[in-house]
Short mmCIF file of the C-alpha atoms (twelve columns), coordinates in Angstrom:
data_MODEL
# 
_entry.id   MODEL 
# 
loop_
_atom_site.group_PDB 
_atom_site.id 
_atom_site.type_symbol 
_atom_site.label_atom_id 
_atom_site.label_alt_id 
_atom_site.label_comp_id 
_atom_site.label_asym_id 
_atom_site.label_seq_id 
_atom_site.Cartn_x 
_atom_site.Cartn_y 
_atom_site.Cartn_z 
_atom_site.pdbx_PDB_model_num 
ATOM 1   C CA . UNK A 1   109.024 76.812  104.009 1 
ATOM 2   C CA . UNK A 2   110.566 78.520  107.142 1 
ATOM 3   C CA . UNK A 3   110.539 81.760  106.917 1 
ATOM 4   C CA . UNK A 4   113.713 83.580  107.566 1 
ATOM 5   C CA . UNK A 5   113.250 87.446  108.204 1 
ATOM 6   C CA . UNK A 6   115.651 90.422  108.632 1 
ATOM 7   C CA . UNK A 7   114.338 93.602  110.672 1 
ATOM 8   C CA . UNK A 8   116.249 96.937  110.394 1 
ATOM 9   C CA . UNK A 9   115.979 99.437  113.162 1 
ATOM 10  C CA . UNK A 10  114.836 96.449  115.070 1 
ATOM 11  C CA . UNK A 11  115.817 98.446  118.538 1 
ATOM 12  C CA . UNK A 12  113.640 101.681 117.726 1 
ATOM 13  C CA . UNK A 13  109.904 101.987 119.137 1 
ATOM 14  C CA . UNK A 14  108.253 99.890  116.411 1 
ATOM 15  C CA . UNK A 15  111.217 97.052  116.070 1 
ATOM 16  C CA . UNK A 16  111.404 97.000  119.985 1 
ATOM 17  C CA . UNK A 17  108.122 95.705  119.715 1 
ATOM 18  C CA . UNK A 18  107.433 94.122  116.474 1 
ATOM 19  C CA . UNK A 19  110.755 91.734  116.822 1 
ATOM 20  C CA . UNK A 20  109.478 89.886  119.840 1 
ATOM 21  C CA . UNK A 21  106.065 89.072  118.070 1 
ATOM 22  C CA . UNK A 22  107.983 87.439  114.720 1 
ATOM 23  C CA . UNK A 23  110.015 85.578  117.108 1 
ATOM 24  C CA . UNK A 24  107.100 84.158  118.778 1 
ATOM 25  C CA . UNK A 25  105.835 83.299  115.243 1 
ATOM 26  C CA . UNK A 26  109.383 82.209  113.257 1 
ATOM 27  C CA . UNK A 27  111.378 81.247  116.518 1 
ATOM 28  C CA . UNK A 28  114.479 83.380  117.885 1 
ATOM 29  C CA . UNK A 29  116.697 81.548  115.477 1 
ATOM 30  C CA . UNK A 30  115.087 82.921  112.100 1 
ATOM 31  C CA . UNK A 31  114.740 86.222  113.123 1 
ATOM 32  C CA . UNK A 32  117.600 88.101  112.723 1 
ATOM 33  C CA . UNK A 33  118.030 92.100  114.171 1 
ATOM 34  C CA . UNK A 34  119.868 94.746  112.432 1 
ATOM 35  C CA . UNK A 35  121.799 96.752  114.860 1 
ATOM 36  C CA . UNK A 36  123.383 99.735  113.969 1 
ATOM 37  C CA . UNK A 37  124.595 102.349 117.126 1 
ATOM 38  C CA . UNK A 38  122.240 101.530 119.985 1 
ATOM 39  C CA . UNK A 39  121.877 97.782  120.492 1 
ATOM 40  C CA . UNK A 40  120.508 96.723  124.101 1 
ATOM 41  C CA . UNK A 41  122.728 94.500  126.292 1 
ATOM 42  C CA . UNK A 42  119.792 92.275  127.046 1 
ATOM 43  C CA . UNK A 43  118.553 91.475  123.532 1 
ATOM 44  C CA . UNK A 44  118.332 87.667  122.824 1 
ATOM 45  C CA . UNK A 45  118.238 86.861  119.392 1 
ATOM 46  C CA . UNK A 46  120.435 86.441  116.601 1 
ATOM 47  C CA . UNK A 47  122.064 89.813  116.114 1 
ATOM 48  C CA . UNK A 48  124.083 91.247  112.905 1 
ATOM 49  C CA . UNK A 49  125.203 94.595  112.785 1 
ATOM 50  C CA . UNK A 50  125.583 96.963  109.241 1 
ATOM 51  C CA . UNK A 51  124.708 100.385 107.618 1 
ATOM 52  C CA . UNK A 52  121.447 100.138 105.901 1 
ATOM 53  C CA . UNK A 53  122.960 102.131 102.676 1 
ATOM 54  C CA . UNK A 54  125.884 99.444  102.387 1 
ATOM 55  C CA . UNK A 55  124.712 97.128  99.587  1 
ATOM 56  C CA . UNK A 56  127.958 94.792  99.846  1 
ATOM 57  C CA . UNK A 57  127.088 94.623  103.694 1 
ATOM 58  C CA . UNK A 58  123.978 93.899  103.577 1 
ATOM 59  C CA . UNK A 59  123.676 91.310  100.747 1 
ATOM 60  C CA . UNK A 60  126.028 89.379  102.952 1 
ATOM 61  C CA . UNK A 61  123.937 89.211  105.752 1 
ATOM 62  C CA . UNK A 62  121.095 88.073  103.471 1 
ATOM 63  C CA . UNK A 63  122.829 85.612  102.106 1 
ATOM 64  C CA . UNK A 64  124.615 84.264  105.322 1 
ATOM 65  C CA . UNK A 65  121.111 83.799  106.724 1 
ATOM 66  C CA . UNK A 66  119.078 82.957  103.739 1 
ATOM 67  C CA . UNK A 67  117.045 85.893  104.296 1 
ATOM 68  C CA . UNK A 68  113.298 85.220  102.849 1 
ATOM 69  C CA . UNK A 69  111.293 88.520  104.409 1 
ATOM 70  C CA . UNK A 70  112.707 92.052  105.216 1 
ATOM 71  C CA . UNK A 71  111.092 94.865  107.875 1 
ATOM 72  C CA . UNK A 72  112.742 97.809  106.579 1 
ATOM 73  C CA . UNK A 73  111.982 100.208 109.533 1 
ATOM 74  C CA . UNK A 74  115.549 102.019 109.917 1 
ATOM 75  C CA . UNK A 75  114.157 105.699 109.627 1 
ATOM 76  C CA . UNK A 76  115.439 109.072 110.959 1 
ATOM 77  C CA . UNK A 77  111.945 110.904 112.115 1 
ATOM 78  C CA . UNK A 78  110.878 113.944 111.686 1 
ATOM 79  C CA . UNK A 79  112.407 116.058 114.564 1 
ATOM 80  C CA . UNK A 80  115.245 114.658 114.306 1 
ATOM 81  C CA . UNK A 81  115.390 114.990 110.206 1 
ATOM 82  C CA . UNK A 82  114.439 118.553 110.389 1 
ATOM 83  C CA . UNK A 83  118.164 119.372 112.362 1 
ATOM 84  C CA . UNK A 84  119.914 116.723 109.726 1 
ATOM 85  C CA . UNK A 85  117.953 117.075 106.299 1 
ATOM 86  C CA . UNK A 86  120.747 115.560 104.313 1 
ATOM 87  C CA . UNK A 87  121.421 112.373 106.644 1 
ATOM 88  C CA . UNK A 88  117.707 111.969 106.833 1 
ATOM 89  C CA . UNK A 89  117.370 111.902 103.003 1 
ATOM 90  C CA . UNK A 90  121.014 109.572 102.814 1 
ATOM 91  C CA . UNK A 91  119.319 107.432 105.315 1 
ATOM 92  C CA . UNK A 92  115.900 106.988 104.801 1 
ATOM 93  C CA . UNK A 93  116.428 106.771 100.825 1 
ATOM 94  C CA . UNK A 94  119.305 105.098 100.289 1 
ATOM 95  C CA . UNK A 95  118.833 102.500 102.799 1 
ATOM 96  C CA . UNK A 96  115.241 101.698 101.354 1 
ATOM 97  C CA . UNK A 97  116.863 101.418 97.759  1 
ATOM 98  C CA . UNK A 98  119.465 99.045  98.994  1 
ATOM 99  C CA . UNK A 99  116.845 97.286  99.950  1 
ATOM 100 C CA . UNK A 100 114.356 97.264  97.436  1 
ATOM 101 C CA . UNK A 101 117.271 96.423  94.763  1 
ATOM 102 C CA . UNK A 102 118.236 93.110  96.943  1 
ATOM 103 C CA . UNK A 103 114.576 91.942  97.738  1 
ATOM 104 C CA . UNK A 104 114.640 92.026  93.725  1 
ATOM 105 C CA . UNK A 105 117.859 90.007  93.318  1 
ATOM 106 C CA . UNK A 106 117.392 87.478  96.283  1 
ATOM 107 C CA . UNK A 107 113.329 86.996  95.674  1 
ATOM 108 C CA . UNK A 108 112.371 88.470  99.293  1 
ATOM 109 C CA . UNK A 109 108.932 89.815  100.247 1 
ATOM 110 C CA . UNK A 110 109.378 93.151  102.298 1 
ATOM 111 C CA . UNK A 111 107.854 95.707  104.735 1 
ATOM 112 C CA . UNK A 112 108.615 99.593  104.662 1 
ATOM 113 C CA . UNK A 113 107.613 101.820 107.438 1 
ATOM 114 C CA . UNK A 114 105.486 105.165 106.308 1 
ATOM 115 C CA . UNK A 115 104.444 107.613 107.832 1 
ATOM 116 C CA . UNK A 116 101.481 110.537 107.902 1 
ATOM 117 C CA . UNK A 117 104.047 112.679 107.704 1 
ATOM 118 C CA . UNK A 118 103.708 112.352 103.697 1 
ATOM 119 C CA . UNK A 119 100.444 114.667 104.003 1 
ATOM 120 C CA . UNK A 120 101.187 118.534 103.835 1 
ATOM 121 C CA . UNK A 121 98.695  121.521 104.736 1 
ATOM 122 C CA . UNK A 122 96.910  120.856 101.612 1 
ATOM 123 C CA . UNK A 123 95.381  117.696 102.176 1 
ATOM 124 C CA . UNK A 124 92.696  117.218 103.572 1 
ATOM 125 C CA . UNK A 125 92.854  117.706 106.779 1 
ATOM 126 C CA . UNK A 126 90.118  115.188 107.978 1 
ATOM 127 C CA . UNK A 127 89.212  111.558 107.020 1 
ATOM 128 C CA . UNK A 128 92.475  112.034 104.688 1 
ATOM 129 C CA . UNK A 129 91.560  110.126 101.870 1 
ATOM 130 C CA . UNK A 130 94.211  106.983 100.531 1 
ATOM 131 C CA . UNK A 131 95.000  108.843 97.412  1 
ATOM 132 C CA . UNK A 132 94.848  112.421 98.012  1 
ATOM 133 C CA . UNK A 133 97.501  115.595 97.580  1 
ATOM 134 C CA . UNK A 134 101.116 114.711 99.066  1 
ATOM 135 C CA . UNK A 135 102.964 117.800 99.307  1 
ATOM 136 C CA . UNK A 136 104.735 117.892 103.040 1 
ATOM 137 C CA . UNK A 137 107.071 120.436 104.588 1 
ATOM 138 C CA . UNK A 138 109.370 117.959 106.404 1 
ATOM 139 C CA . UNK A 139 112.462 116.373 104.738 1 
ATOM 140 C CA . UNK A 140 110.718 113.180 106.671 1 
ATOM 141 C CA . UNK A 141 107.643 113.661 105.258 1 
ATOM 142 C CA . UNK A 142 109.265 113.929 101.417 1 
ATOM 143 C CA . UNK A 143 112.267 110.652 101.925 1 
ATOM 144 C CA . UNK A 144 108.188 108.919 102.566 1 
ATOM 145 C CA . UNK A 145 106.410 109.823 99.647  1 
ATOM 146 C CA . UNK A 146 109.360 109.597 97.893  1 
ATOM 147 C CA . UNK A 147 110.010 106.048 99.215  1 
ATOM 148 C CA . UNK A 148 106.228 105.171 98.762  1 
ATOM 149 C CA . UNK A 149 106.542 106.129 95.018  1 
ATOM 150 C CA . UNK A 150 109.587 104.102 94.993  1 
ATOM 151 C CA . UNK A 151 108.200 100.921 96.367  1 
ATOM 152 C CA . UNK A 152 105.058 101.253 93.645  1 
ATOM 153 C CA . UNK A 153 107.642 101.934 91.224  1 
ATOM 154 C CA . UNK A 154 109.103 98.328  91.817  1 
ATOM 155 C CA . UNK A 155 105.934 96.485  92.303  1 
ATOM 156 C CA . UNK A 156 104.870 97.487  88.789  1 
ATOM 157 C CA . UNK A 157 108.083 97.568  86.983  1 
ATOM 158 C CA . UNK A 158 109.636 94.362  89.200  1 
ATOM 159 C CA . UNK A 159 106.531 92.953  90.547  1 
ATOM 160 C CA . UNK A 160 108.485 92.762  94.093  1 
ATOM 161 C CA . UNK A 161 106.100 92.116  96.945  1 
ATOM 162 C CA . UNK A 162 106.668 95.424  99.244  1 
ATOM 163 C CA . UNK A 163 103.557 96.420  101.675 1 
ATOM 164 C CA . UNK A 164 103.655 99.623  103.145 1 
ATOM 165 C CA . UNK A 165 101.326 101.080 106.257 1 
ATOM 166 C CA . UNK A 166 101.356 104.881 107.022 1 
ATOM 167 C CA . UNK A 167 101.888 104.788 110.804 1 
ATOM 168 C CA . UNK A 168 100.116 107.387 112.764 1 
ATOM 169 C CA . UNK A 169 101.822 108.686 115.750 1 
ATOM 170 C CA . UNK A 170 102.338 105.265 117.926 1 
ATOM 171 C CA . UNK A 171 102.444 105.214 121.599 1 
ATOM 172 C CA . UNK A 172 104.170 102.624 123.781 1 
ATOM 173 C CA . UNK A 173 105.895 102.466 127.057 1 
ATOM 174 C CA . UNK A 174 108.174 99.829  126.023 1 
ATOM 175 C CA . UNK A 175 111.098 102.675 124.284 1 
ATOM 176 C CA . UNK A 176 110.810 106.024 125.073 1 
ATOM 177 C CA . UNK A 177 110.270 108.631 122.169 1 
ATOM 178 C CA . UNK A 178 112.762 108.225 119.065 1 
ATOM 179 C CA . UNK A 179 112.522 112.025 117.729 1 
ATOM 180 C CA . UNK A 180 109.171 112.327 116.406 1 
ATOM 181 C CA . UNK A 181 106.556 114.931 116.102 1 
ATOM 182 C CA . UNK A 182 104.031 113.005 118.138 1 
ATOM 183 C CA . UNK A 183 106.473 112.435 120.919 1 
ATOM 184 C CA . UNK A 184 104.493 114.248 123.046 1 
ATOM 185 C CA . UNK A 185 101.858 111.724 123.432 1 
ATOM 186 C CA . UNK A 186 104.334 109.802 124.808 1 
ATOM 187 C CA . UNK A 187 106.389 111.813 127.431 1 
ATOM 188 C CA . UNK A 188 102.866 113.270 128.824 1 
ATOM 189 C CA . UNK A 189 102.805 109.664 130.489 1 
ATOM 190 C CA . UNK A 190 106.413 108.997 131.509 1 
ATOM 191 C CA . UNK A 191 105.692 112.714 133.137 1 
ATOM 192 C CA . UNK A 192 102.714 111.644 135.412 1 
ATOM 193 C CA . UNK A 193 103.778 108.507 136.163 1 
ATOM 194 C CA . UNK A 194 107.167 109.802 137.747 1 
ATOM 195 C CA . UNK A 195 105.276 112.406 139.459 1 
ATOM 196 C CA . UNK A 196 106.260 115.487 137.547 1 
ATOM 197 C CA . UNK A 197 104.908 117.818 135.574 1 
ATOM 198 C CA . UNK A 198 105.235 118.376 131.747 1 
ATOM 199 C CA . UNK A 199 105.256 121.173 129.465 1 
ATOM 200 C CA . UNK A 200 103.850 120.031 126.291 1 
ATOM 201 C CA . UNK A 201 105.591 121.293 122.816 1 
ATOM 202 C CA . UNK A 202 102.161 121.240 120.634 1 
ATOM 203 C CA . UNK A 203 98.918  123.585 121.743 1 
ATOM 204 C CA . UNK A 204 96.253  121.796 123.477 1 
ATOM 205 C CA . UNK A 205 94.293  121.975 121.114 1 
ATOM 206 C CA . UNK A 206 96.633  120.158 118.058 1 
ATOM 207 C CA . UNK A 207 94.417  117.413 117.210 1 
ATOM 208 C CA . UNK A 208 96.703  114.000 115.086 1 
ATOM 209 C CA . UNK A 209 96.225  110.143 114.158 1 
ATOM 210 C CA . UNK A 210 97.570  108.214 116.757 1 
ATOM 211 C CA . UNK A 211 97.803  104.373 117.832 1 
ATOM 212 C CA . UNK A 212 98.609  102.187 120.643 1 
ATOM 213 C CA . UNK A 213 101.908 100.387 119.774 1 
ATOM 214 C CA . UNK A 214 99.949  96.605  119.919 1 
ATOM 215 C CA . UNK A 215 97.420  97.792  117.434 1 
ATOM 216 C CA . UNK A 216 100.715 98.739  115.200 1 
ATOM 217 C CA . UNK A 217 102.053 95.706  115.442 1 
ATOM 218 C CA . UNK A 218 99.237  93.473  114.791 1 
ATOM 219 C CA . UNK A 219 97.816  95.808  111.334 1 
ATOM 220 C CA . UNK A 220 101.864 95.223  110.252 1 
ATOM 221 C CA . UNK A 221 101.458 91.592  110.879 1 
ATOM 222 C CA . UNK A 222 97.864  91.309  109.122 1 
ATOM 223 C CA . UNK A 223 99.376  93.359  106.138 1 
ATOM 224 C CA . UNK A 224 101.991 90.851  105.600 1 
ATOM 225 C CA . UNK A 225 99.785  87.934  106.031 1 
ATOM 226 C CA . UNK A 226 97.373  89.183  103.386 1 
ATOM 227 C CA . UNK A 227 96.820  87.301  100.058 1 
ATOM 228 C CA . UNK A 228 98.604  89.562  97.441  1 
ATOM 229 C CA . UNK A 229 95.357  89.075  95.506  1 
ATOM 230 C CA . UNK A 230 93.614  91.201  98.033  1 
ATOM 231 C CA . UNK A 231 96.217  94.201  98.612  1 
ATOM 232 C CA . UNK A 232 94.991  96.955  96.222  1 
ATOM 233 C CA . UNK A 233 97.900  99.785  97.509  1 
ATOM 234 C CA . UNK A 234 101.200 99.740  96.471  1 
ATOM 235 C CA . UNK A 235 102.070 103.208 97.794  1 
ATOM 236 C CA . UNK A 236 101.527 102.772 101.207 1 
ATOM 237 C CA . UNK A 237 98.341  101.721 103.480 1 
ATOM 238 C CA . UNK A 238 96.236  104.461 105.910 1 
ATOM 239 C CA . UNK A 239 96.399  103.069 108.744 1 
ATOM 240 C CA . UNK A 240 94.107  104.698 111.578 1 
ATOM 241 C CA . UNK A 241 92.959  104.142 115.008 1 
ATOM 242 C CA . UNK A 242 92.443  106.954 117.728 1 
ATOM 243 C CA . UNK A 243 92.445  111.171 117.332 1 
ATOM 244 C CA . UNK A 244 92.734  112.856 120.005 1 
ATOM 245 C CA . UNK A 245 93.866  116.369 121.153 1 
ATOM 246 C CA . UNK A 246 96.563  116.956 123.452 1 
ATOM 247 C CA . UNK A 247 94.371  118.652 126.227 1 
ATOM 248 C CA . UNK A 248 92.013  115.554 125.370 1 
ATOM 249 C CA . UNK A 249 95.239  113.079 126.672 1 
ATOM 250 C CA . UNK A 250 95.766  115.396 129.558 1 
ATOM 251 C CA . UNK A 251 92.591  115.140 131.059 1 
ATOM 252 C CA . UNK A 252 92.199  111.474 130.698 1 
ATOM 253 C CA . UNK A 253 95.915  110.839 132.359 1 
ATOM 254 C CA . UNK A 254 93.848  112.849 135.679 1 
ATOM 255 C CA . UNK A 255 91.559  110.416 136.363 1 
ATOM 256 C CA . UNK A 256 94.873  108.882 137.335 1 
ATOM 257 C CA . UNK A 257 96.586  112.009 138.749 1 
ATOM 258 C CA . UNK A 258 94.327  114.181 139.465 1 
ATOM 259 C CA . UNK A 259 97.136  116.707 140.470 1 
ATOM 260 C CA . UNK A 260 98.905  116.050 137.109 1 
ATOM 261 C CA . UNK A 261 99.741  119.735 135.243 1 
ATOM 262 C CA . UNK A 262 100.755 120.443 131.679 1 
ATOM 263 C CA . UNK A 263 101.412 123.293 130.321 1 
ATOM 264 C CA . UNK A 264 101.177 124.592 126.312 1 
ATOM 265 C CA . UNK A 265 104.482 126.121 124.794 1 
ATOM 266 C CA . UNK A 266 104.706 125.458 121.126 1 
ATOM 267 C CA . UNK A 267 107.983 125.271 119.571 1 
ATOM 268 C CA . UNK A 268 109.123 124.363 115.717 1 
ATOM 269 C CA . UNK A 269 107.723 121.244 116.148 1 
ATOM 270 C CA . UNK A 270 104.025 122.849 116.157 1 
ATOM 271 C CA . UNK A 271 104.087 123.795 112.407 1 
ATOM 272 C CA . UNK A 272 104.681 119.967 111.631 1 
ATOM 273 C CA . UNK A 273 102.096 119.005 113.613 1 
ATOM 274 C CA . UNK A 274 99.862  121.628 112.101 1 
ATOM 275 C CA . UNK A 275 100.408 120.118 108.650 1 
ATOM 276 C CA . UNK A 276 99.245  116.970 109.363 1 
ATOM 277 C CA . UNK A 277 95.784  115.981 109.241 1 
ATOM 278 C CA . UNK A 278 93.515  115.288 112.514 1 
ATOM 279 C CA . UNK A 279 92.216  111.943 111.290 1 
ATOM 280 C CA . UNK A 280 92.497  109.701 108.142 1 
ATOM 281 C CA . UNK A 281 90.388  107.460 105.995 1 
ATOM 282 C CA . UNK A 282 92.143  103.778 106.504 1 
ATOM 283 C CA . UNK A 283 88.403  102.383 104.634 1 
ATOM 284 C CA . UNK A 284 91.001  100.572 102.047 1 
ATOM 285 C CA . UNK A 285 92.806  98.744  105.165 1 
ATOM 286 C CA . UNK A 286 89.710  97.617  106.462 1 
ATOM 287 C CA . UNK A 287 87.914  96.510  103.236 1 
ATOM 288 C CA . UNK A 288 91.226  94.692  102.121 1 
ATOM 289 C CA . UNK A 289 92.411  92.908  104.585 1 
ATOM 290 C CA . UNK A 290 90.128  93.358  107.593 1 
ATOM 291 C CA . UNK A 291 91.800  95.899  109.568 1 
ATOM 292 C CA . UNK A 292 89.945  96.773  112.835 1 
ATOM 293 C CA . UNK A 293 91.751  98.273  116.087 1 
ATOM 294 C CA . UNK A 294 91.295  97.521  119.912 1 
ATOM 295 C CA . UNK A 295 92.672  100.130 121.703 1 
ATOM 296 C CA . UNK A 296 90.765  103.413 121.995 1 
ATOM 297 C CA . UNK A 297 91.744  106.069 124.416 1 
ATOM 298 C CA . UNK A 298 90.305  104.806 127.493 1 
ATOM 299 C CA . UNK A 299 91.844  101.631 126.922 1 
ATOM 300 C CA . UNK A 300 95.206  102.821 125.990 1 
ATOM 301 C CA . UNK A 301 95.480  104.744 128.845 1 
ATOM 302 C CA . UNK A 302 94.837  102.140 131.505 1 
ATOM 303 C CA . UNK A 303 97.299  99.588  129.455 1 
ATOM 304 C CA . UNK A 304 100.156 102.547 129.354 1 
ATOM 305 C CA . UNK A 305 99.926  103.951 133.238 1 
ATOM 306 C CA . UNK A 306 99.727  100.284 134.339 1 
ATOM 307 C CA . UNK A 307 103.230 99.387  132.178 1 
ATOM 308 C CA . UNK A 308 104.836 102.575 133.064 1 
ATOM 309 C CA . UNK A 309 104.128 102.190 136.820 1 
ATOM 310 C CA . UNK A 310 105.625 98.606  136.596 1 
ATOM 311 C CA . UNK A 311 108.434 99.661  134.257 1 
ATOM 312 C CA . UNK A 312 109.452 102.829 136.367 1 
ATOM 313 C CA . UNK A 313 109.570 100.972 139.570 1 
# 
């Protein structure tokens, strides 16, 4: 059967990225991309456009497409929830119910972004375990263990198939940073590659989970190719790769530009990053479906200045 898939927040940093790849899979013409506010001028696909916590709207769409898989990945982030709380909870809950009640009604597998933002400063703060103590300080970080809860909650009471993966901070240079707390990771290259210097909103030392965006995208893809058999989390997957300081993503940027400078001024944004652990235990990942990633710093680095330079030009 051909598979006929719906992506929310299909222009944001992960869709950007993760669209392309399920149109190389399904074909342009069965993937379809929810746009809401920002939708590029150069996108070719087929292209609806909707509020994510308007059931009527967005049953339609399903239907008018025959709509077989969903990416829910329409999120307001953490920077940007702490300066809206009450959108971010309207948003990021509401639109994931809508969508969890119509994957039950139409018979539709389905994806939902996490996050690491669901750990607080009581977890463990290295080699988080899977299950462990979930008690954040963002309004982000409590719409995603709220939504993983959720998406358990109708596995076991619908038996829906929804597969979750708790995305570390992701770095690409395809979309510049959406208004998360790891954003840094990201402008610290657009920075050297223009030539300029950056003053960096975390301490040098603030140590967090991160990935390259193609490792992302493939560990979402080999979730959701998985034998249901074989997933053993309902919440929401680990999902690690790379940990790395700030200071330690400075210094590896100047073997590019050597006369690259950063400087360290914290702002509110520090006390997220402070409650979120350094590295995490994605063992389950890997034992269940075979997760390994590519890209370690060294790597990612090279892959990022060499886009950028290209992309800048």
């Amino acid at each position: 059967m051909t598979e006929k898939i719906l992506v929310t927040g299909p222009f944001g940093q992960i869709g950007s990225e993760l669209v392309p790849e399920l149109q190389e899979r399904h074909g342009k013409e069965n993937v379809v991309a929810l746009g809401h506010r920002h939708i590029p001028d150069d996108y070719e696909g087929v292209l609806e456009t909707g509020d994510v916590r308007n059931k009527e709207e967005m049953e339609e769409i399903i239907e008018k497409h025959d709509i077989t898989q969903v990416y829910h990945l329409a999120s307001l982030l953490s920077a940007i929830g702490e300066k809206k709380p009450n959108l971010a909870w309207d948003v990021n809950m509401e639109g994931l119910k809508t969508f969890l009640d119509l994957a039950v009604e139409h018979d539709m597998r389905m994806f939902w972004a996490s996050s690491i933002a669901v750990f607080g400063p009581t977890s463990p703060q290295h080699n988080t375990p899977q299950r462990t103590i979930l008690e954040p300080v963002t309004m982000y970080g409590v719409t995603k263990v709220s939504g993983e809860l959720l998406c358990q909650y109708y596995h076991e009471k619908y038996g829906l198939d929804v597969r979750s993966l708790r995305y570390p901070g992701l770095i690409s240079w395809k979309e510049e940073p959406g208004g998360g707390t790891t954003d840094y990771s990201v402008e610290m290259f657009y920075k050297a590659v223009q030539g300029e210097d950056y003053t960096c909103f975390v301490t040098e030392d603030t140590k967090l989970p991160l990935m390259y965006m193609e490792d992302a995208i493939r560990g979402t893809l080999m979730l959701m190719d998985a034998d249901e058999e074989d997933i053993s989390v309902w919440t929401s997957y680990n999902h690690g790769a790379l940990s790395f300081t700030a200071k330690d993503l400075e210094e590896e940027i100047k073997k590019y530009y050597p006369d690259f400078e950063v400087s360290y001024e914290p702002d509110e944004r520090q006390k997220t990053a402070d409650s979120w652990p350094d590295t995490v235990d994605d063992s389950p990942a890997r034992e269940d479906w075979d997760w390994d990633h590519k890209y370690g710093l060294e790597k990612m680095t090279e892959t990022m200045i060499e886009n950028l330079k290209k992309k800048l030009e």
